[in-house]
């Protein structure tokens, strides 16, 4: 349905933001994970036709959307990481304008906007100008505009930033629902955003695709390599030097340390079930083809 | 510590400003103006002359010529370059970071003032080099005298750019002058300075012309040249015959003259620091008046200013998959309406009352007065609104969303259509009167003008991505029109024997078409090279 083939993006100054990435997507939710500056947003902008790649192809149902972007844009819902709104317009006016820009008929636009405002819980705020909205409310307006034209492809870049925990859960569920018969591409550096909803996870770093797998397959990569122990606080620095620490939690008895290691780090360490964050850290730090290694 | 603070702020602000395209545009315009000011000996135009004479292009004359013309240009164009030092800090959020530091407001303002002075002085420096190149290129006198060449830049141009920098800062800290209205007010101030500053009684020596004129007249008399041919003039003039030349070795700078120039710099500093009395250091809670804070595009995790009442999300949301698929079609009219709503968003009721007054005057006054006065007023009134064309998507960060929307050219055309509707609205009463009075030539020109002006605004907005270029350019254009220069009259306001004397409606419409084409091509090019 949507294919990114050999995508490379080189910015002025020879900064290679995306380096030969190939991703083929069918209906379902693809979570794009990577640290800040990994090239996720560049890749998302290329997939959404906002930026032209330096080389490579973007195909939608086989059509080249780099040459003819409107083929995809007509059926695309895109929520960029950073966006603005017209501050003196209300959400209904703003969405009305965007619906017209998408070519929706007047009747369809009205019905759709009413439903979307209800969906994103903004019905009580429709008369307020957008300049008076909070960050989370504006992000919900952004989500609503992405869904205006019943898109077949939804590309959302760091969509849950600024949302409160309840809204995050709600939005994740919404995307999961949409992904049943649409391509949904979600980028984030927060693993929990994709943990429960992604059918596929791609990890990128320094512009390169490190791996693409199902969540279960990613977990299998670090199965048996995650360990936990409560240690004295003064031991943490030494452990951080030797192992990849995935979590630290202060407790009354000391610091609960969770780390990755192919072998037991010591006699009292307890092997625990890995989660996606452990797997992600292992891929980022040790590469896709290797298991966790002692530093 | 205090000096280090100011130097750090000045340096950072200076670097940021000179890396912006507007700096290069104004600098290039200044260099081009310098080139225009010192044409070849047989050229049929002149910028500075006295009687039927101009000076030989030696160091003193070339330096003075370029210093005076560039000072005049930089007080206008330069103002629009440096007048966003504080507003940029406000819109980027840097201001709030600075506000939370112990740096006193006076030091902040001093840093901004010095930075603006540096920006404009660097342009003056480039123009001094231009003057040297022009002197050598013209070849009338190849001996270079550095002191004679540079002194006019130091004593004439630099005090004026300091004054401009101070006023720009003052305008930024007065809520009423902070936005587009300030750009228009400055144009009027500049006209007063440019004309009144040539008077012998001008405060602090004005723009410094009077002493130059007196010195040149003295030299000419000493060389036995008849002075009955006319006085000193500074401004572009076309000539029937090339001017004769005389030798001028420069201005003997008196202590009084120098004191006047120093006083101008001190005044500029006072003007720049005076806002410390009322500047609120980016605290929205201390904001006076209804002027809204500039709106910041939203970044992930960021919020907007203002107080938002919480809207609690319900966990159970309607299922999105149950929503009916939308129908398409018939959206173009709503798109134009949407663009019109965006164009006039936030415009005050007073502005609309002004439009109403223009309409009433257009319907009530005699036709002659309507074409000569009401139509020009009607087509200067929306200048701040027109200047939004082509800029708002970038200004508010909406292009982040619209970049992935289809039919980008249709949106641009819709935006242009919104501009045309607004222009027709403010010119509607004169148009009706012309049609009712059988003035079809005037009505045709009026309609063509209604196509041309928003085309110009949109093209300049899309090219520059700032309001200021159109505001400054159109004010000059409009000023020329109301002063009877028929060649630039696209309204039909300048009349000869009752008929419009300016370009015909077909030519004006063709100009509009070219501008729209430039806009569409620029938009497409921007999209193609987007990073």
Short mmCIF file of C-alpha atoms in Angstrom, two decimals, chain B residues 329-496:
data_model
loop_
_atom_site.label_atom_id
_atom_site.label_comp_id
_atom_site.label_asym_id
_atom_site.label_seq_id
_atom_site.Cartn_x
_atom_site.Cartn_y
_atom_site.Cartn_z
CA UNK B 329 -16.76 18.36 -4.06
CA UNK B 330 -18.03 21.93 -4.11
CA UNK B 331 -15.48 23.08 -1.59
CA UNK B 332 -13.79 25.91 -3.47
CA UNK B 333 -16.19 28.64 -2.40
CA UNK B 334 -15.76 27.60 1.23
CA UNK B 335 -12.01 27.57 0.76
CA UNK B 336 -12.07 31.20 -0.45
CA UNK B 337 -14.39 32.07 2.46
CA UNK B 338 -11.99 30.33 4.84
CA UNK B 339 -9.04 32.26 3.42
CA UNK B 340 -11.03 35.49 3.80
CA UNK B 341 -11.78 34.64 7.42
CA UNK B 342 -8.09 33.93 8.04
CA UNK B 343 -7.10 37.15 6.27
CA UNK B 344 -9.29 39.36 8.48
CA UNK B 345 -8.90 37.32 11.67
CA UNK B 346 -8.43 39.53 14.70
CA UNK B 347 -9.20 42.76 12.82
CA UNK B 348 -10.83 45.21 15.22
CA UNK B 349 -14.33 46.64 14.96
CA UNK B 350 -12.78 50.07 14.56
CA UNK B 351 -11.16 48.92 11.34
CA UNK B 352 -14.49 47.75 9.99
CA UNK B 353 -16.07 51.07 11.03
CA UNK B 354 -13.33 52.74 8.97
CA UNK B 355 -14.35 50.64 5.97
CA UNK B 356 -17.95 51.68 6.52
CA UNK B 357 -16.94 55.36 6.69
CA UNK B 358 -15.00 55.00 3.43
CA UNK B 359 -18.06 53.46 1.78
CA UNK B 360 -20.35 56.21 3.04
CA UNK B 361 -17.92 58.89 1.87
CA UNK B 362 -17.61 57.13 -1.48
CA UNK B 363 -21.35 57.22 -1.98
CA UNK B 364 -21.93 60.73 -0.63
CA UNK B 365 -19.11 62.89 -2.05
CA UNK B 366 -18.86 64.25 -5.61
CA UNK B 367 -17.33 61.86 -8.13
CA UNK B 368 -14.17 63.94 -8.55
CA UNK B 369 -13.47 63.81 -4.82
CA UNK B 370 -14.27 60.09 -4.74
CA UNK B 371 -11.69 59.19 -7.40
CA UNK B 372 -9.08 61.63 -6.13
CA UNK B 373 -9.42 61.12 -2.37
CA UNK B 374 -11.82 58.38 -1.28
CA UNK B 375 -10.42 55.64 -3.51
CA UNK B 376 -6.79 56.24 -2.42
CA UNK B 377 -7.94 56.25 1.21
CA UNK B 378 -9.94 53.08 0.61
CA UNK B 379 -6.85 51.46 -0.85
CA UNK B 380 -4.43 52.41 1.87
CA UNK B 381 -6.79 51.47 4.69
CA UNK B 382 -6.30 47.67 4.28
CA UNK B 383 -2.52 47.85 3.86
CA UNK B 384 -1.89 45.96 7.10
CA UNK B 385 -4.43 43.30 6.19
CA UNK B 386 -3.10 42.88 2.65
CA UNK B 387 0.38 42.49 4.03
CA UNK B 388 -0.78 39.28 5.73
CA UNK B 389 -1.27 37.63 2.32
CA UNK B 390 1.23 34.87 1.70
CA UNK B 391 2.74 35.12 5.17
CA UNK B 392 0.25 33.75 7.67
CA UNK B 393 0.78 30.03 7.11
CA UNK B 394 4.46 30.36 7.90
CA UNK B 395 3.94 32.96 10.61
CA UNK B 396 1.56 30.74 12.56
CA UNK B 397 3.23 27.44 11.69
CA UNK B 398 0.14 26.11 9.89
CA UNK B 399 2.31 25.14 6.92
CA UNK B 400 3.42 22.20 9.07
CA UNK B 401 -0.05 20.76 8.56
CA UNK B 402 -0.89 22.17 5.13
CA UNK B 403 2.33 20.81 3.62
CA UNK B 404 0.65 17.41 3.44
CA UNK B 405 -2.66 18.73 2.05
CA UNK B 406 -3.51 18.39 -1.62
CA UNK B 407 -3.99 21.16 -4.17
CA UNK B 408 -1.53 23.70 -2.79
CA UNK B 409 -1.88 25.96 -5.83
CA UNK B 410 -5.64 26.07 -5.43
CA UNK B 411 -5.13 27.27 -1.88
CA UNK B 412 -2.84 30.04 -3.07
CA UNK B 413 -5.37 31.10 -5.69
CA UNK B 414 -8.09 31.01 -3.02
CA UNK B 415 -5.94 33.22 -0.82
CA UNK B 416 -5.49 35.62 -3.71
CA UNK B 417 -9.26 35.55 -4.26
CA UNK B 418 -9.80 36.50 -0.63
CA UNK B 419 -7.46 39.46 -1.14
CA UNK B 420 -9.37 40.54 -4.23
CA UNK B 421 -12.70 40.35 -2.35
CA UNK B 422 -11.29 42.55 0.42
CA UNK B 423 -9.88 45.04 -2.10
CA UNK B 424 -13.15 45.22 -3.98
CA UNK B 425 -14.97 45.76 -0.71
CA UNK B 426 -12.91 48.80 0.27
CA UNK B 427 -13.10 50.17 -3.27
CA UNK B 428 -16.73 49.23 -3.81
CA UNK B 429 -18.34 52.64 -3.28
CA UNK B 430 -15.96 54.45 -5.69
CA UNK B 431 -16.48 51.66 -8.22
CA UNK B 432 -20.26 51.99 -8.00
CA UNK B 433 -19.99 55.76 -8.37
CA UNK B 434 -17.75 55.47 -11.42
CA UNK B 435 -20.12 53.02 -13.06
CA UNK B 436 -23.14 55.17 -12.20
CA UNK B 437 -21.34 58.26 -13.54
CA UNK B 438 -20.49 56.57 -16.83
CA UNK B 439 -16.77 56.58 -16.06
CA UNK B 440 -16.12 53.18 -17.59
CA UNK B 441 -12.40 53.83 -18.07
CA UNK B 442 -12.07 54.67 -14.38
CA UNK B 443 -14.17 51.67 -13.35
CA UNK B 444 -12.07 49.33 -15.54
CA UNK B 445 -8.86 50.66 -14.01
CA UNK B 446 -10.39 50.31 -10.54
CA UNK B 447 -11.25 46.64 -11.16
CA UNK B 448 -7.77 46.02 -12.57
CA UNK B 449 -6.31 47.69 -9.49
CA UNK B 450 -8.40 45.42 -7.29
CA UNK B 451 -6.73 42.49 -9.03
CA UNK B 452 -3.26 44.01 -8.98
CA UNK B 453 -2.84 45.15 -5.36
CA UNK B 454 -3.59 41.78 -3.68
CA UNK B 455 -1.44 40.11 -6.35
CA UNK B 456 1.46 42.34 -5.36
CA UNK B 457 0.85 41.71 -1.66
CA UNK B 458 0.62 37.94 -2.14
CA UNK B 459 3.75 37.80 -4.30
CA UNK B 460 5.76 39.85 -1.82
CA UNK B 461 4.40 37.86 1.12
CA UNK B 462 5.23 34.51 -0.47
CA UNK B 463 8.68 35.67 -1.57
CA UNK B 464 9.71 37.41 1.64
CA UNK B 465 7.53 35.60 4.21
CA UNK B 466 7.23 38.88 6.08
CA UNK B 467 4.61 41.61 6.24
CA UNK B 468 7.15 44.39 6.18
CA UNK B 469 8.28 44.20 2.56
CA UNK B 470 4.80 44.88 1.18
CA UNK B 471 4.03 47.46 3.83
CA UNK B 472 7.13 49.50 3.01
CA UNK B 473 6.92 49.02 -0.74
CA UNK B 474 3.21 49.72 -1.07
CA UNK B 475 3.42 52.84 1.07
CA UNK B 476 6.03 54.25 -1.30
CA UNK B 477 3.91 53.20 -4.29
CA UNK B 478 0.77 54.73 -2.83
CA UNK B 479 2.62 57.92 -1.84
CA UNK B 480 3.84 58.28 -5.41
CA UNK B 481 0.28 57.80 -6.67
CA UNK B 482 -1.29 60.43 -4.46
CA UNK B 483 1.50 62.79 -5.48
CA UNK B 484 0.25 62.51 -9.04
CA UNK B 485 2.87 60.17 -10.56
CA UNK B 486 0.65 58.62 -13.20
CA UNK B 487 3.11 55.89 -14.19
CA UNK B 488 2.49 53.98 -10.96
CA UNK B 489 -1.24 54.69 -10.61
CA UNK B 490 -3.11 51.38 -10.69
CA UNK B 491 -6.22 52.84 -9.05
CA UNK B 492 -7.31 55.42 -11.59
CA UNK B 493 -6.80 58.22 -9.07
CA UNK B 494 -4.49 60.37 -11.19
CA UNK B 495 -6.58 62.01 -13.88
CA UNK B 496 -5.94 63.96 -17.05
#
